[in-house]
XYZ file of C-alpha atoms in Angstrom:
377
model
C 0.000 0.000 0.000
C 2.834 2.387 0.923
C 4.482 1.772 -2.452
C 1.169 2.466 -4.147
C 0.762 5.790 -2.268
C 4.372 6.723 -3.148
C 3.665 6.012 -6.833
C 0.553 8.222 -6.751
C 2.540 11.034 -5.156
C 5.207 10.759 -7.808
C 2.631 10.871 -10.593
C 0.951 13.918 -9.023
C 4.329 15.664 -8.822
C 5.018 14.977 -12.497
C 1.554 16.257 -13.431
C 2.184 19.425 -11.449
C 5.498 19.955 -13.198
C 3.887 19.372 -16.600
C 1.136 21.840 -15.720
C 3.718 24.383 -14.676
C 5.595 23.841 -17.929
C 2.413 24.318 -19.928
C 1.628 27.493 -18.005
C 5.144 28.954 -18.501
C 4.740 29.527 -22.197
C 5.201 32.961 -23.732
C 3.806 33.807 -27.165
C 5.490 36.701 -28.956
C 3.724 38.333 -31.897
C 6.190 39.801 -34.400
C 5.715 42.772 -36.716
C 5.869 40.615 -39.827
C 2.643 38.882 -38.767
C 4.185 35.659 -37.466
C 4.417 34.432 -33.868
C 6.904 32.448 -31.795
C 6.171 30.474 -28.582
C 8.872 30.231 -25.891
C 8.773 27.663 -23.019
C 10.528 28.686 -19.798
C 10.970 27.112 -16.356
C 9.761 30.200 -14.546
C 8.854 33.762 -15.354
C 9.922 36.306 -12.768
C 9.936 39.499 -14.796
C 9.379 40.436 -18.416
C 10.893 43.591 -19.923
C 10.235 44.939 -23.401
C 12.745 46.808 -25.575
C 10.743 49.789 -26.776
C 12.262 51.506 -29.798
C 11.119 54.413 -31.924
C 9.512 53.609 -35.263
C 12.444 53.842 -37.709
C 12.190 56.368 -40.524
C 14.339 57.466 -43.460
C 12.977 60.842 -44.610
C 13.860 62.167 -48.093
C 14.704 65.725 -49.181
C 15.135 66.958 -52.758
C 18.576 68.223 -53.781
C 17.940 68.955 -57.463
C 16.239 67.565 -60.571
C 16.508 68.250 -64.292
C 14.771 66.835 -67.357
C 16.051 63.272 -66.916
C 17.549 62.839 -63.441
C 17.029 63.629 -59.765
C 19.194 63.760 -56.651
C 17.846 63.522 -53.124
C 19.225 63.183 -49.618
C 18.054 60.421 -47.291
C 18.339 60.925 -43.511
C 18.006 58.372 -40.711
C 16.017 58.803 -37.514
C 16.876 57.191 -34.176
C 16.404 53.448 -34.318
C 16.895 53.199 -38.094
C 19.610 50.647 -38.906
C 19.373 50.776 -42.701
C 17.065 51.805 -45.522
C 16.181 50.917 -49.119
C 15.259 53.433 -51.821
C 13.417 53.075 -55.132
C 11.777 55.397 -57.661
C 8.583 55.003 -59.687
C 6.337 57.048 -61.972
C 3.528 58.691 -60.021
C 0.854 57.345 -62.371
C 2.050 53.786 -61.697
C 1.913 53.791 -57.900
C 2.187 50.219 -56.570
C -0.449 48.681 -54.297
C 2.182 48.287 -51.605
C 4.931 50.896 -51.660
C 6.934 48.996 -49.029
C 6.865 45.794 -51.091
C 7.804 47.696 -54.248
C 10.778 49.359 -52.560
C 11.956 46.050 -51.137
C 11.747 44.335 -54.547
C 13.115 47.207 -56.672
C 15.540 49.044 -54.394
C 18.389 50.717 -56.251
C 20.018 51.735 -52.972
C 20.426 49.734 -49.730
C 22.446 51.687 -47.213
C 23.364 51.892 -43.540
C 24.361 55.560 -43.587
C 22.575 58.767 -44.515
C 23.538 60.119 -47.922
C 22.454 61.220 -51.377
C 20.805 59.031 -54.005
C 20.463 59.669 -57.742
C 18.099 58.292 -60.369
C 18.869 58.848 -64.056
C 17.347 58.208 -67.496
C 13.985 59.566 -66.395
C 11.366 60.858 -68.822
C 11.139 64.666 -69.129
C 8.052 66.494 -67.845
C 6.900 63.477 -65.822
C 5.757 63.096 -62.212
C 7.824 60.672 -60.120
C 7.996 59.480 -56.520
C 11.098 58.488 -54.552
C 10.267 56.123 -51.684
C 12.416 54.889 -48.803
C 11.735 51.907 -46.555
C 13.385 52.056 -43.120
C 14.454 48.993 -41.118
C 15.005 48.880 -37.352
C 17.954 47.267 -35.554
C 16.186 43.909 -35.557
C 15.950 43.953 -39.351
C 12.210 44.567 -39.363
C 10.693 46.922 -41.954
C 9.135 50.031 -40.456
C 7.841 53.215 -42.020
C 7.845 54.318 -45.667
C 8.795 57.887 -46.571
C 8.036 59.394 -49.989
C 8.970 62.492 -51.940
C 7.244 63.614 -55.138
C 8.899 65.621 -57.899
C 8.487 66.427 -61.595
C 11.237 66.308 -64.202
C 11.701 69.431 -66.292
C 10.540 69.852 -69.853
C 13.440 69.118 -72.178
C 14.601 72.059 -74.244
C 14.732 71.687 -78.010
C 18.280 70.873 -79.077
C 20.225 72.099 -82.053
C 20.686 69.496 -84.807
C 23.339 66.900 -84.044
C 26.713 67.114 -85.758
C 29.162 64.371 -86.685
C 31.603 64.085 -83.794
C 29.101 65.162 -81.138
C 28.845 63.100 -77.982
C 25.620 61.267 -77.260
C 25.083 61.324 -73.500
C 23.427 58.742 -71.281
C 20.340 60.946 -70.848
C 19.695 61.038 -74.616
C 21.003 64.559 -75.199
C 23.955 65.358 -77.443
C 26.579 68.046 -77.869
C 30.232 68.776 -78.562
C 31.108 69.845 -75.018
C 31.656 67.517 -72.091
C 29.886 68.266 -68.818
C 30.431 67.065 -65.265
C 26.709 66.279 -65.055
C 26.481 64.184 -68.234
C 28.073 60.849 -69.137
C 29.180 60.379 -72.777
C 28.263 56.921 -74.101
C 28.567 57.222 -77.882
C 29.791 59.477 -80.692
C 27.613 60.704 -83.541
C 28.875 59.457 -86.897
C 25.877 60.229 -89.132
C 23.035 62.755 -89.139
C 20.963 60.919 -91.737
C 18.979 57.770 -91.057
C 17.293 55.105 -93.136
C 13.641 55.465 -94.059
C 12.791 52.507 -91.839
C 14.495 54.040 -88.792
C 12.937 57.454 -89.438
C 9.554 55.741 -89.420
C 10.435 54.381 -85.983
C 10.885 57.960 -84.781
C 14.687 58.210 -84.862
C 15.374 61.204 -87.056
C 18.495 62.863 -85.621
C 21.166 60.346 -86.608
C 23.319 57.424 -85.518
C 26.106 57.121 -82.954
C 28.751 54.482 -82.335
C 29.446 53.215 -78.801
C 32.543 54.633 -77.128
C 33.308 51.167 -75.773
C 33.102 47.605 -77.008
C 32.305 44.093 -75.819
C 34.248 40.847 -75.805
C 33.627 38.181 -78.382
C 30.296 36.418 -78.824
C 28.953 34.066 -81.469
C 26.676 35.506 -84.157
C 24.440 32.454 -83.744
C 24.477 29.148 -81.921
C 21.959 27.505 -84.226
C 22.642 28.500 -87.818
C 19.712 28.879 -90.133
C 18.715 30.612 -93.331
C 17.748 34.295 -93.353
C 18.054 34.664 -89.582
C 18.389 38.455 -89.767
C 15.438 38.916 -92.110
C 17.533 39.430 -95.236
C 20.850 38.373 -96.750
C 23.412 40.438 -98.668
C 26.244 39.511 -100.963
C 29.786 40.590 -101.794
C 28.572 42.219 -105.006
C 28.332 45.632 -103.323
C 25.096 45.055 -101.472
C 27.210 44.477 -98.344
C 28.456 48.078 -98.366
C 24.955 49.311 -99.169
C 23.422 47.555 -96.157
C 22.469 50.101 -93.473
C 19.648 48.161 -91.797
C 21.482 47.162 -88.621
C 18.577 48.063 -86.345
C 16.101 46.024 -88.415
C 18.467 43.055 -88.536
C 19.117 43.183 -84.794
C 15.444 43.422 -83.890
C 14.785 40.344 -86.018
C 17.662 38.445 -84.408
C 16.384 39.362 -80.951
C 13.100 37.574 -81.568
C 15.192 34.503 -80.749
C 17.825 36.174 -78.576
C 18.819 32.907 -76.926
C 20.391 31.652 -80.139
C 21.878 35.016 -81.209
C 24.425 35.962 -78.535
C 26.067 38.829 -80.450
C 22.772 40.663 -81.001
C 21.727 40.056 -77.393
C 25.088 41.329 -76.135
C 24.826 44.452 -78.289
C 21.357 45.201 -76.932
C 22.603 44.847 -73.355
C 25.720 46.960 -73.875
C 24.477 49.768 -71.607
C 21.300 51.409 -70.361
C 19.222 52.854 -73.195
C 19.377 56.673 -73.304
C 16.031 58.472 -73.438
C 14.291 58.581 -76.861
C 16.814 56.317 -78.584
C 16.512 52.951 -80.329
C 18.620 51.009 -77.886
C 21.920 49.425 -78.895
C 22.205 47.229 -81.982
C 24.728 45.432 -84.176
C 25.886 47.627 -87.076
C 25.175 46.462 -90.594
C 28.212 46.084 -92.863
C 27.639 49.407 -94.600
C 27.164 51.163 -91.278
C 30.522 49.940 -89.978
C 32.184 51.452 -93.044
C 30.238 54.709 -92.545
C 31.609 54.914 -88.991
C 35.182 54.650 -90.266
C 34.591 57.021 -93.187
C 32.944 59.763 -91.107
C 35.015 59.501 -87.925
C 38.280 58.062 -89.269
C 38.554 59.599 -92.735
C 38.562 56.264 -94.547
C 38.181 56.466 -98.316
C 34.857 54.708 -98.892
C 35.837 53.590 -102.402
C 39.535 53.043 -101.755
C 39.341 49.266 -101.507
C 39.992 46.304 -103.744
C 37.695 43.321 -103.881
C 39.009 39.815 -104.324
C 37.152 38.207 -107.214
C 37.146 34.741 -105.687
C 36.291 35.455 -102.044
C 34.554 38.813 -102.396
C 36.659 40.268 -99.558
C 36.876 44.083 -99.668
C 40.315 45.260 -98.470
C 41.733 48.715 -97.783
C 45.507 49.119 -98.009
C 47.538 49.263 -94.819
C 48.426 52.977 -95.100
C 44.751 53.945 -95.308
C 43.780 51.495 -92.563
C 46.465 52.725 -90.175
C 45.555 56.368 -90.716
C 41.851 55.618 -90.298
C 42.219 53.707 -87.044
C 44.556 56.344 -85.627
C 42.123 59.153 -86.498
C 39.124 57.229 -85.186
C 40.813 56.497 -81.863
C 41.871 60.143 -81.548
C 38.203 61.154 -81.929
C 37.126 58.680 -79.258
C 39.865 59.882 -76.897
C 38.188 63.295 -76.663
C 35.608 61.587 -74.401
C 38.284 61.410 -71.711
C 40.004 58.567 -69.919
C 37.655 55.932 -68.607
C 34.892 56.777 -71.069
C 36.168 55.035 -74.214
C 37.943 51.974 -75.536
C 40.134 52.458 -78.627
C 39.497 50.411 -81.732
C 41.923 47.528 -81.479
C 43.396 45.001 -83.856
C 40.434 42.660 -83.827
C 37.406 41.154 -85.540
C 33.992 42.821 -85.182
C 30.651 41.313 -86.099
C 28.126 43.072 -88.272
C 24.432 42.167 -88.386
C 24.653 41.581 -92.156
C 24.039 37.937 -93.054
C 25.684 36.248 -96.038
C 24.344 32.686 -95.963
C 23.109 29.868 -93.772
C 26.630 29.402 -92.427
C 28.278 32.837 -92.614
C 27.871 36.525 -91.754
C 29.947 39.637 -92.422
C 32.571 40.942 -90.044
C 35.057 43.811 -90.043
C 38.709 42.937 -89.636
C 40.809 45.779 -88.248
C 44.580 45.564 -88.418
C 46.168 48.990 -88.323
C 49.585 47.565 -89.259
C 48.521 45.722 -92.379
C 44.991 46.320 -93.657
C 41.323 46.752 -92.962
C 38.816 44.453 -94.619
C 35.181 43.403 -94.779
C 34.886 39.630 -94.887
C 32.537 36.747 -94.105
C 33.041 33.897 -91.666
C 31.197 31.154 -89.818
C 28.426 32.408 -87.568
C 29.470 30.321 -84.553
C 32.760 32.246 -84.291
C 33.235 34.616 -81.371
C 34.038 38.120 -82.631
C 34.021 41.483 -80.890
C 31.036 43.832 -80.720
C 30.883 47.643 -80.937
C 27.210 48.620 -81.005
C 25.429 51.505 -82.673
C 22.386 53.472 -81.553
C 19.789 55.550 -83.421
C 18.396 58.722 -81.897
């Protein structure tokens, strides 16, 4: 009997301990909507860390027709903040979620932010999302502004810089980034119909080699040209590139050209030059004699003599150098793709060798040649 009573006492003690354990549970509701339950042996005192709601207020510094600068501050309790910008007429359902998903800046210190390539005469909103020291999102701050109306520009001239905001001019500015150089002020009828009437510019930089195609086929660019002179007459680089980009996955060179840099306002975006356009670049910016070549009867290769090639490349690179160090890459001894297609297996490329010659040739499309894109504006 005594053993039985001892067993009952032990069971009652265990039940009491279990009850105490069940009672010593603390549920904590978090700001993100989730909860955690903590089990403790005993609760003597609970203290809460009360912090101010973190904020990251925004103040306008300046804005022009295509860019804005603002300063973001941090209130007490703010550990970091994210900043994004959106058009006022496209306000997201959740500004906090939009900022988190599209933040261009994520910082732990107060400072200035800048957004570029904006549309002139358009209402925008800059929004900041503040986070507290526990990493939890807190308040959203916004600032509205309107970009200025863009002033009408004088007609572009060969040798002008095209800047990242879509403007052009012959003078460099500390507030504008040169990305290309104007080589022609006339455009094809097709490109004029697309709204690009001011001219063409060649990129100040270039890209490493990429294959023209990874899955050769007939008429991939929409049209083919020959070595009978139609190669030099081909100026439809934008049309060819747009056609190639309908299957960008199998046309690495066209895809690379398109992604060369951010698209300046009111321009076509970057594209592979057609064969005739590459020659126009060298004629207008390098002084190349457009008709000073010989064409091999068997291969159709058009070759300029080494003296002309050397002088052209030197003059072209001197023009590019006026953009300043860090803003250009000189034309090197290399192979450059065009968007002009010759056959199922081959496409045209420009071979630049300042010491020997300069030529327009064709080669297999799966070869990896360099890329220097053009842009219409």
